[in-house]
XYZ file of C-alpha atoms in Angstrom:
480
model
C 0.208 0.285 -0.096
C 1.055 3.565 -0.763
C 0.789 4.873 2.671
C -0.568 8.339 3.055
C -1.909 10.394 6.174
C -5.505 9.776 7.843
C -6.975 12.596 7.755
C -9.014 14.352 10.918
C -12.450 13.037 12.007
C -15.484 14.249 9.588
C -12.881 16.153 7.121
C -15.719 16.403 3.867
C -14.181 14.689 0.768
C -16.020 15.324 -2.439
C -16.784 16.088 -6.090
C -16.679 19.798 -7.227
C -18.272 21.388 -10.869
C -20.751 25.034 -12.022
C -24.032 24.574 -12.913
C -23.404 26.160 -15.963
C -20.368 23.365 -16.916
C -22.826 20.596 -16.472
C -26.473 21.674 -16.277
C -27.618 22.669 -20.014
C -31.136 22.864 -19.643
C -30.268 27.050 -20.755
C -33.714 28.280 -20.950
C -35.127 26.241 -18.932
C -38.214 27.209 -15.795
C -37.897 30.771 -16.772
C -33.817 30.859 -16.722
C -32.581 34.232 -17.899
C -29.235 34.048 -20.309
C -26.059 34.343 -18.202
C -22.349 35.018 -19.544
C -21.798 31.830 -19.983
C -24.769 30.815 -22.389
C -23.241 33.510 -25.320
C -19.574 31.676 -25.657
C -18.707 29.544 -28.192
C -16.992 26.977 -28.105
C -13.161 26.745 -28.132
C -10.319 24.170 -28.086
C -6.915 23.622 -26.983
C -4.956 27.172 -27.799
C -8.108 28.638 -29.325
C -10.326 31.101 -27.331
C -14.195 31.408 -26.529
C -15.428 33.962 -28.877
C -18.411 36.096 -26.670
C -21.139 36.928 -29.195
C -23.570 40.672 -28.473
C -26.621 37.734 -28.817
C -27.448 33.834 -29.066
C -27.316 33.351 -32.252
C -29.422 30.417 -33.692
C -26.798 27.994 -34.998
C -24.458 29.194 -32.676
C -22.353 26.123 -30.550
C -22.957 26.878 -27.549
C -21.654 23.711 -24.917
C -23.190 25.504 -21.998
C -26.565 24.676 -23.378
C -26.589 21.362 -23.621
C -23.817 20.607 -20.027
C -24.143 17.508 -19.758
C -28.076 17.712 -18.627
C -27.295 17.741 -15.611
C -30.666 19.435 -15.026
C -32.555 16.230 -15.810
C -30.048 13.480 -14.674
C -28.939 14.973 -10.997
C -30.861 12.148 -9.079
C -28.558 8.730 -10.570
C -25.434 11.055 -11.402
C -25.631 11.334 -6.805
C -26.332 7.622 -6.695
C -22.891 6.984 -8.790
C -21.316 9.509 -6.297
C -22.819 8.241 -2.972
C -21.135 4.733 -4.644
C -17.961 6.712 -4.891
C -18.925 7.903 -2.102
C -18.620 11.285 -1.932
C -18.954 13.523 1.586
C -19.275 16.537 -0.718
C -20.105 17.752 -3.319
C -20.030 22.054 -4.749
C -22.151 23.959 -7.364
C -22.744 26.746 -7.770
C -26.603 28.322 -8.136
C -27.145 29.739 -11.551
C -27.706 33.295 -10.535
C -30.679 33.613 -13.696
C -33.045 30.859 -12.669
C -32.969 32.890 -9.256
C -32.936 36.132 -10.475
C -33.464 36.042 -14.628
C -32.318 39.405 -16.133
C -30.702 40.555 -12.412
C -32.292 43.707 -11.600
C -35.610 42.026 -10.774
C -37.504 41.813 -6.973
C -38.459 39.400 -7.146
C -37.238 35.391 -7.559
C -38.539 32.862 -10.206
C -39.566 30.025 -7.624
C -39.273 27.435 -10.973
C -35.146 28.363 -10.086
C -35.465 28.393 -6.871
C -37.475 24.686 -7.298
C -35.078 23.601 -8.788
C -31.957 23.256 -6.625
C -34.325 22.731 -3.598
C -34.820 19.437 -5.087
C -31.121 19.348 -6.144
C -30.237 20.319 -2.673
C -32.591 17.867 -1.305
C -31.712 14.569 -3.459
C -27.693 15.263 -2.373
C -28.131 15.211 1.192
C -30.409 11.890 0.659
C -27.597 10.581 -0.870
C -25.845 11.474 2.695
C -23.779 14.095 0.393
C -23.272 17.488 1.992
C -23.476 20.442 -0.097
C -21.152 23.061 -0.715
C -22.204 26.264 -3.032
C -20.924 29.372 -4.746
C -22.306 31.869 -5.492
C -20.544 33.341 -8.497
C -18.976 31.389 -11.223
C -18.924 32.113 -14.363
C -22.620 32.517 -13.832
C -23.025 36.858 -14.151
C -26.855 37.533 -15.853
C -25.985 39.188 -18.987
C -28.438 41.168 -18.827
C -25.823 43.023 -16.429
C -23.280 43.330 -18.456
C -25.384 45.041 -21.458
C -27.569 47.276 -19.533
C -25.408 48.485 -16.473
C -21.744 47.702 -17.668
C -21.226 44.610 -15.313
C -19.863 44.807 -12.069
C -17.803 48.446 -12.570
C -21.600 49.871 -12.003
C -21.992 50.032 -8.109
C -26.038 48.541 -8.415
C -24.988 44.894 -8.938
C -23.905 45.036 -5.041
C -27.314 45.748 -4.192
C -28.641 43.473 -6.791
C -26.168 40.498 -5.387
C -27.100 41.389 -1.909
C -31.052 40.891 -2.970
C -29.837 37.572 -4.966
C -27.753 36.080 -1.546
C -30.138 37.068 0.501
C -32.803 35.172 -0.926
C -30.890 32.177 -1.517
C -29.178 32.085 2.232
C -33.454 32.440 3.293
C -34.655 29.771 1.272
C -31.639 26.879 1.523
C -29.283 28.253 4.087
C -31.006 25.446 7.617
C -29.902 23.092 4.507
C -25.978 24.092 3.231
C -23.711 25.067 5.685
C -20.904 26.347 3.002
C -20.912 28.477 1.172
C -19.240 31.314 -1.137
C -19.198 34.189 -3.015
C -16.821 34.760 -6.037
C -15.297 31.849 -7.719
C -11.700 32.519 -8.766
C -11.848 36.264 -7.713
C -7.539 36.590 -8.933
C -8.355 35.331 -12.151
C -8.783 38.717 -12.980
C -5.017 39.672 -11.726
C -5.102 38.659 -15.775
C -6.673 41.688 -16.668
C -5.577 42.239 -20.058
C -7.329 39.441 -21.170
C -10.647 39.952 -21.527
C -11.639 36.107 -21.023
C -11.036 36.574 -17.351
C -12.441 40.754 -17.050
C -15.814 38.731 -18.886
C -16.288 35.693 -16.779
C -15.306 37.424 -13.173
C -16.932 40.848 -13.612
C -18.922 40.748 -16.656
C -16.469 43.550 -18.014
C -16.872 43.718 -22.122
C -16.333 46.714 -24.566
C -13.811 48.802 -22.571
C -10.891 50.443 -24.357
C -8.085 48.205 -23.279
C -5.885 51.410 -21.467
C -8.518 51.403 -19.234
C -8.853 48.144 -18.207
C -6.412 47.628 -15.453
C -8.061 49.888 -13.783
C -11.392 49.246 -14.724
C -10.908 45.611 -13.143
C -9.969 47.505 -9.559
C -12.645 48.838 -9.531
C -15.215 46.328 -10.574
C -12.565 43.913 -7.994
C -13.727 46.406 -5.185
C -17.645 46.323 -5.893
C -17.079 42.518 -5.732
C -15.424 42.819 -2.886
C -18.113 45.313 -0.833
C -21.005 43.145 -2.121
C -18.875 39.969 -0.744
C -18.252 41.295 2.930
C -22.725 42.598 2.561
C -23.503 39.382 2.086
C -21.150 37.870 3.814
C -22.929 39.887 7.334
C -26.241 39.084 5.468
C -25.554 35.016 5.435
C -24.787 35.596 9.737
C -27.583 37.619 10.256
C -30.286 34.736 8.676
C -27.909 31.830 10.005
C -25.333 32.366 12.198
C -24.686 28.393 11.607
C -23.445 29.561 7.849
C -20.030 30.271 6.988
C -18.588 31.930 4.291
C -16.033 32.091 2.002
C -13.659 33.397 -0.803
C -12.719 31.159 -2.984
C -9.025 31.961 -4.955
C -6.984 30.684 -7.961
C -4.141 29.569 -6.360
C -0.993 29.225 -8.027
C 2.028 29.971 -6.784
C 4.597 31.916 -8.298
C 8.377 31.417 -7.541
C 11.254 33.422 -8.421
C 12.897 31.550 -11.572
C 16.302 31.792 -9.908
C 17.773 32.776 -6.268
C 18.844 36.593 -7.755
C 16.720 38.969 -5.246
C 15.558 41.087 -7.918
C 13.927 38.137 -8.982
C 12.398 37.110 -5.421
C 11.406 40.111 -4.666
C 9.497 40.007 -7.898
C 7.662 36.665 -6.916
C 7.442 38.422 -4.261
C 5.436 41.422 -5.634
C 3.621 38.812 -7.887
C 1.528 36.932 -5.148
C 0.769 40.168 -3.798
C -0.505 41.356 -6.886
C -2.386 38.154 -7.376
C -3.199 37.821 -3.783
C -4.698 40.784 -2.213
C -8.431 39.978 -3.260
C -6.991 37.635 0.381
C -6.406 40.032 1.891
C -9.120 41.952 2.019
C -11.783 39.029 2.526
C -9.499 37.784 5.763
C -8.008 40.926 7.310
C -10.699 43.326 6.347
C -8.556 45.856 4.252
C -6.240 47.245 1.197
C -2.233 46.548 1.718
C -0.339 49.501 1.543
C 1.667 48.475 -1.407
C -1.850 48.312 -3.317
C -3.265 52.107 -2.042
C 0.294 53.717 -3.610
C -0.140 51.829 -6.136
C -3.209 53.188 -7.232
C -2.268 56.395 -6.742
C 1.015 56.102 -9.218
C -1.340 55.272 -11.514
C -3.223 57.903 -11.199
C -6.353 56.052 -11.132
C -9.715 56.218 -9.081
C -10.858 53.351 -7.632
C -13.701 54.854 -5.817
C -13.172 53.370 -1.812
C -15.412 55.471 1.036
C -15.331 55.051 4.310
C -18.483 53.725 4.582
C -16.829 50.320 2.053
C -13.985 50.163 4.410
C -15.946 49.757 7.438
C -17.972 47.413 5.738
C -14.598 45.538 4.703
C -13.156 45.210 8.071
C -16.145 44.584 10.053
C -17.648 41.298 7.714
C -14.367 39.008 7.221
C -14.947 35.805 5.956
C -15.059 32.551 7.429
C -12.244 30.357 5.657
C -10.647 30.617 2.494
C -11.655 27.908 0.164
C -8.963 28.023 -3.122
C -8.269 26.021 -6.143
C -5.037 24.795 -6.865
C -3.933 23.652 -10.677
C -0.536 25.061 -11.164
C 2.477 27.132 -10.318
C 4.691 29.358 -12.474
C 7.883 31.510 -12.068
C 8.352 35.292 -12.839
C 12.375 37.143 -13.131
C 12.566 40.622 -12.619
C 11.872 43.267 -14.830
C 13.927 46.347 -13.819
C 10.011 48.709 -13.461
C 10.410 50.019 -9.844
C 6.982 50.048 -9.080
C 7.400 46.033 -9.537
C 4.199 46.701 -12.155
C 3.183 42.762 -12.507
C 1.608 41.569 -15.778
C 0.662 37.608 -15.342
C 0.135 38.041 -19.428
C 3.886 38.635 -20.515
C 5.456 37.709 -16.946
C 5.627 34.117 -16.083
C 7.931 31.368 -16.872
C 8.281 27.594 -16.829
C 9.687 26.206 -14.261
C 12.214 23.179 -15.594
C 11.976 21.697 -12.889
C 8.136 20.305 -13.489
C 6.369 18.647 -16.474
C 3.080 19.861 -18.365
C -0.154 18.590 -18.897
C -1.468 18.648 -22.337
C -2.644 22.106 -22.222
C 0.718 23.333 -20.964
C -0.339 23.664 -16.817
C 2.595 23.129 -15.059
C 2.123 20.027 -12.597
C 3.765 20.976 -8.871
C 1.837 18.218 -6.145
C 5.137 20.196 -3.664
C 3.257 23.788 -4.558
C 0.068 22.993 -2.355
C 2.249 21.982 0.657
C 3.886 25.077 0.265
C 0.748 26.989 -0.365
C -1.463 25.731 2.852
C 1.226 27.092 4.396
C 2.045 30.746 2.925
C -1.469 31.437 3.269
C -2.433 29.794 6.809
C 1.011 32.361 8.131
C -1.316 34.976 5.601
C -4.582 35.221 6.897
C -4.586 32.796 9.989
C -8.187 31.170 8.246
C -9.377 27.550 8.012
C -8.736 26.185 4.573
C -11.167 24.270 2.602
C -9.582 23.055 -1.139
C -12.140 23.520 -3.371
C -10.541 22.560 -6.973
C -7.797 20.745 -7.440
C -7.913 18.573 -10.979
C -6.549 16.782 -14.554
C -7.791 17.851 -17.707
C -6.615 15.352 -20.172
C -7.973 13.596 -22.860
C -9.710 10.084 -22.224
C -10.728 7.458 -23.967
C -13.577 5.364 -23.458
C -13.380 1.513 -24.699
C -14.811 -0.909 -26.020
C -15.761 -2.234 -23.131
C -17.071 0.656 -20.801
C -13.771 0.893 -18.777
C -11.663 4.302 -18.861
C -7.536 3.375 -18.078
C -6.832 7.090 -16.387
C -3.658 6.336 -14.818
C -2.172 9.005 -15.384
C -5.254 11.313 -13.497
C -4.568 9.330 -10.420
C -0.951 9.962 -10.272
C -1.435 13.305 -10.140
C -3.790 13.123 -7.367
C -1.833 10.626 -5.876
C 0.833 13.322 -5.732
C -0.940 16.380 -4.630
C -3.385 14.931 -2.251
C -0.157 13.142 -0.282
C 0.983 16.529 -0.491
C -2.027 17.746 0.875
C -2.071 15.897 4.012
C 1.140 17.016 4.464
C 0.436 19.973 5.307
C -2.679 18.894 7.354
C -0.737 16.325 9.146
C 2.828 17.094 9.554
C 2.315 21.519 9.097
C -1.318 21.560 11.382
C -3.108 23.385 8.781
C -6.295 23.567 8.977
C -8.107 22.397 6.448
C -11.972 22.140 5.973
C -12.225 19.267 2.771
C -10.797 18.521 -0.675
C -13.042 18.836 -3.446
C -11.302 17.939 -6.681
C -12.661 19.168 -9.952
C -14.763 17.562 -11.093
C -15.769 14.191 -9.979
C -18.008 14.238 -13.124
C -17.174 15.618 -16.782
C -18.474 19.253 -17.472
C -18.249 21.441 -20.305
C -14.268 23.327 -19.627
C -14.881 27.121 -18.682
C -11.898 27.972 -20.439
C -12.165 26.136 -23.795
C -15.908 25.073 -23.895
C -14.523 21.204 -24.408
C -15.998 18.165 -23.423
C -12.833 16.499 -24.773
C -10.839 18.246 -22.265
C -12.125 16.065 -18.970
C -11.149 16.191 -15.512
C -14.035 13.624 -13.542
C -13.862 10.059 -12.459
C -16.859 9.198 -13.945
C -16.723 9.657 -17.464
C -19.418 11.001 -19.418
C -20.012 9.892 -23.251
C -20.759 13.515 -25.193
C -17.947 14.697 -27.794
C -17.627 18.718 -28.454
C -20.607 18.311 -30.254
C -22.544 17.205 -27.753
C -23.130 13.916 -29.499
C -22.907 10.547 -27.932
C -24.889 8.896 -25.925
C -24.621 10.369 -22.318
C -23.597 7.252 -20.807
C -21.770 7.338 -17.562
C -18.920 5.388 -16.984
C -17.051 4.301 -14.058
C -13.021 5.940 -14.699
C -10.160 4.093 -13.144
C -9.850 6.651 -11.100
C -13.121 6.587 -9.933
C -12.036 3.496 -7.908
C -8.920 4.683 -6.718
C -11.024 7.381 -5.363
C -13.481 5.602 -3.611
C -9.865 3.341 -1.111
C -8.588 7.031 -0.192
C -11.776 8.152 0.528
C -12.877 4.724 2.427
C -9.508 5.271 4.187
C -10.105 8.670 4.975
C -6.382 9.591 3.057
C -4.640 6.006 4.202
C -4.752 4.280 1.186
C -2.706 6.396 -1.995
C -2.380 2.547 -4.142
C -2.937 2.525 -7.112
């Protein structure tokens, strides 16, 4: 037996997805159009095109997902067999408020999530819910300009209060904004749209606009945290960041300083969520750039008084940076990072760094002193369904072996408090970044291709049996 470390009692082993990537039924039961619904299919190396409206002949993978809207009862039975203790998904904002700015919710959407949550619980699976996971109502983009508009704070708080009041008696763990710090890549239009609903802006204004939208999101997140605690004191609210460690490319002091600033730039969202204030370096940088971020004294009081209960994060990869010679250490995520020669890559160019999990958990604990929750970690790959219905994904098992072992060492040897581990994605779903089905993450294979063709049948991969054994042993048995 490849021996791991037994995790604490009550540790939540599970899986994670987002509503728009698997539900399908994009226009059913009063659901409105989200930003995911206007993103055409891309592929490896080809970004997804965003259309102004839904084109009648367009290939929109999120419209169909894996039909989870209708298949979830059978899928949760499979997940129960897998042994999942928890399952993370999101509440599609557009199912509850189709345009985002209504004053009354859509009862059909609430009823759907009532049934979904009850089905999870009936199978012994604890629901973990995200409020905003790249699913902003498109109406809020076209009519309000996305999160650049302070009015969205009111709309988001209204949405959150409705779902807390409806589901808070059955759902303990919530997150506000998924991978809010993806916007560090403000020069890439896709995270700007997916995270903040920003489009049709002057590229010269992109960085300032990102900080402005982020500030509105951070205030909204704090108000939502306050609302949750008022509605049900048992609710725990976390932020959710994409944790990608940034290492210095060499031991040169200038590279080390640049790596420190890169980490500060990527994770200031965590500082505000967990510590309740903006870091000094960022305020100085805003002044230097002449940015007007509209941080009011009232905003500062809200942020300080309503920090998160835990820090949730995704972990997929790491990279390196080198010194740019800029005295302000301005960090450009698209051009200022490189590969680590000691690491291998996935088929999509993501560097595989299991040790980085332990490093990152220690870094976050020392910085924020909050319990943690790994709510995404996984390996996207081309899987082959054999004629006998098997899928031999030893590469995925090897990936998880290394990452789970590193996670366990952080908990058992370093004493980091960790709520659970929810790998992405439990079951194959549409990729958010490329729109592909062929970029597969699940322990459960779904027989659909990039055009939505296939039987839709579910098959257990080799990794299904392996993860089943990991869960049954509470992390102790990592043997293949």
